[in-house]
Coordinates of C-alpha atoms in Angstrom, one line a residue:
X1 CA -52.4 -89.2 -5.1
X2 CA -51.8 -92.4 -4.2
X3 CA -55.3 -94.5 -2.8
X4 CA -54.7 -95.7 0.7
X5 CA -54.9 -99.0 2.4
X6 CA -58.6 -99.9 2.9
X7 CA -57.4 -102.7 5.5
X8 CA -54.8 -101.1 7.5
X9 CA -54.7 -104.8 9.4
X10 CA -53.3 -106.1 6.5
X11 CA -50.1 -103.0 5.7
X12 CA -47.1 -103.7 6.5
X13 CA -44.7 -101.1 8.0
X14 CA -42.7 -99.1 6.0
X15 CA -39.9 -101.7 7.7
X16 CA -41.5 -104.9 6.9
X17 CA -41.6 -103.5 3.3
X18 CA -37.9 -102.5 2.8
X19 CA -37.3 -105.8 4.8
X20 CA -39.0 -108.0 1.0
X21 CA -37.4 -105.4 -1.3
X22 CA -34.0 -106.4 0.4
X23 CA -34.4 -110.2 0.9
X24 CA -36.1 -111.0 -2.2
X25 CA -34.1 -111.4 -5.0
X26 CA -37.2 -110.4 -8.3
X27 CA -40.0 -108.7 -9.0
X28 CA -42.2 -107.5 -11.4
X29 CA -40.9 -103.9 -13.2
X30 CA -43.9 -102.7 -15.2
X31 CA -44.3 -100.0 -17.4
X32 CA -46.6 -98.2 -20.1
X33 CA -45.9 -99.9 -23.1
X34 CA -46.9 -100.4 -26.5
X35 CA -50.6 -98.6 -26.7
X36 CA -50.8 -97.7 -23.2
X37 CA -50.5 -101.2 -22.3
X38 CA -48.6 -102.3 -19.5
X39 CA -45.6 -104.3 -19.8
X40 CA -44.8 -106.2 -16.9
X41 CA -41.6 -108.3 -16.8
X42 CA -39.9 -110.3 -14.0
X43 CA -36.5 -108.5 -13.2
X44 CA -33.6 -108.8 -10.4
X45 CA -33.1 -106.2 -8.3
X46 CA -31.2 -104.1 -5.3
X47 CA -32.9 -102.3 -3.0
X48 CA -30.3 -99.3 -2.4
X49 CA -30.2 -98.3 1.9
X50 CA -28.6 -95.6 1.6
X51 CA -30.5 -93.8 -0.7
X52 CA -33.9 -96.0 -0.3
X53 CA -33.7 -95.9 -4.3
X54 CA -34.3 -99.8 -6.4
X55 CA -31.9 -100.6 -8.9
X56 CA -32.2 -102.6 -11.9
X57 CA -29.9 -103.8 -14.9
X58 CA -30.8 -104.2 -18.7
X59 CA -29.8 -103.6 -22.2
X60 CA -29.8 -100.4 -24.4
X61 CA -31.8 -101.2 -26.3
X62 CA -35.4 -103.1 -26.3
X63 CA -39.0 -102.3 -25.4
X64 CA -38.7 -101.7 -21.8
X65 CA -36.3 -99.1 -22.7
X66 CA -38.2 -97.7 -25.4
X67 CA -41.0 -97.5 -22.9
X68 CA -39.3 -95.5 -19.7
X69 CA -38.2 -92.4 -22.3
X70 CA -42.0 -92.6 -23.6
X71 CA -42.7 -92.5 -19.2
X72 CA -40.5 -92.4 -16.6
X73 CA -44.0 -93.8 -14.2
X74 CA -43.3 -97.6 -12.8
X75 CA -44.6 -99.5 -10.5
X76 CA -42.7 -102.5 -9.5
X77 CA -44.4 -105.7 -7.1
X78 CA -42.1 -108.4 -4.9
X79 CA -43.8 -110.9 -2.9
X80 CA -42.4 -113.8 -0.5
X81 CA -43.1 -117.6 -1.0
X82 CA -45.6 -117.1 1.8
X83 CA -46.1 -119.8 4.6
X84 CA -48.3 -122.0 6.3
X85 CA -50.2 -121.9 10.1
X86 CA -50.2 -125.1 10.9
X87 CA -53.4 -127.1 9.6
X88 CA -54.5 -124.5 7.2
X89 CA -53.9 -125.2 3.8
X90 CA -53.8 -121.4 2.4
X91 CA -50.9 -119.6 2.6
X92 CA -50.0 -116.2 4.2
X93 CA -48.2 -114.4 2.0
X94 CA -46.3 -110.7 2.1
X95 CA -46.2 -108.4 -0.7
X96 CA -44.7 -105.0 -1.3
X97 CA -45.6 -102.2 -4.2
X98 CA -43.8 -99.2 -5.3
X99 CA -45.1 -96.4 -7.3
X100 CA -42.0 -94.5 -8.8
X101 CA -39.9 -93.1 -11.5
X102 CA -37.3 -94.6 -13.0
X103 CA -34.2 -92.2 -14.5
X104 CA -32.1 -94.3 -16.8
X105 CA -28.4 -93.9 -16.0
X106 CA -25.1 -94.9 -18.2
X107 CA -22.5 -93.2 -16.6
X108 CA -19.5 -96.8 -16.2
X109 CA -18.6 -95.9 -12.8
X110 CA -22.1 -95.7 -11.4
X111 CA -23.1 -99.0 -13.8
X112 CA -20.2 -101.1 -12.6
X113 CA -21.0 -99.9 -8.5
X114 CA -24.9 -101.6 -9.2
X115 CA -23.9 -104.0 -10.7
X116 CA -21.4 -105.7 -7.7
X117 CA -24.1 -104.8 -5.4
X118 CA -26.8 -106.3 -7.5
X119 CA -24.6 -110.1 -7.9
X120 CA -24.2 -109.6 -4.7
X121 CA -27.7 -110.6 -3.4
X122 CA -26.8 -114.0 -6.0
X123 CA -23.3 -114.9 -5.0
X124 CA -19.9 -113.6 -3.6
X125 CA -18.0 -114.9 -5.7
X126 CA -15.9 -111.5 -6.7
X127 CA -13.9 -113.3 -9.3
X128 CA -17.1 -114.7 -10.9
X129 CA -18.6 -110.7 -10.8
X130 CA -15.7 -109.0 -11.8
X131 CA -15.3 -111.5 -15.0
X132 CA -19.2 -110.4 -15.4
X133 CA -18.6 -107.1 -15.4
X134 CA -16.2 -106.6 -17.2
X135 CA -17.7 -108.8 -20.5
X136 CA -21.4 -106.6 -20.1
X137 CA -21.0 -103.5 -18.0
X138 CA -20.2 -101.9 -21.6
X139 CA -23.4 -102.9 -23.2
X140 CA -25.3 -102.8 -20.0
X141 CA -27.5 -99.5 -18.5
X142 CA -29.0 -99.1 -14.5
X143 CA -32.4 -98.4 -14.1
X144 CA -33.1 -96.3 -10.7
X145 CA -36.4 -96.4 -9.4
X146 CA -37.1 -93.0 -7.2
X147 CA -39.9 -94.5 -4.7
X148 CA -42.8 -91.9 -4.1
X149 CA -44.9 -94.4 -2.7
X150 CA -44.5 -97.8 -0.6
X151 CA -46.8 -100.4 0.7
X152 CA -46.7 -103.4 1.9
X153 CA -49.9 -105.8 3.2
X154 CA -50.0 -109.2 4.3
X155 CA -52.6 -111.4 2.6
X156 CA -53.7 -114.8 3.5
X157 CA -55.2 -117.1 0.3
X158 CA -58.7 -118.4 1.6

């Protein structure tokens, strides 16, 4: 169902893909939007090692949520800042694309747990995290991306 990568020598291992998903703080989640047009939005995310799923947070209304209720199929792309080899201008960039389906979670306990884990990617200030969760958890949903395909690639931009 999912295409195989043509340039296998550029393909990242599963472990490299997971590492990128865990370390990068943001990516672009794309849904099937209004009129069948793709709708991509930058989002922060949390990769959960224990279940292999990717989690996002969102409000309870909006284009993203309406689109997901119509069609739960998504893609999610992350990429690193890249690096240049000595004496070269071109960047070498690692990217990962995840295809899968999203479940919408409204359980306040799950929202609290995932929001905490997601926040820890950005700060270790537990007092700040707890205050944010107390203030916003009831206005928040969690999106659980269950991967069906994960592929990554190293590309030299030249």
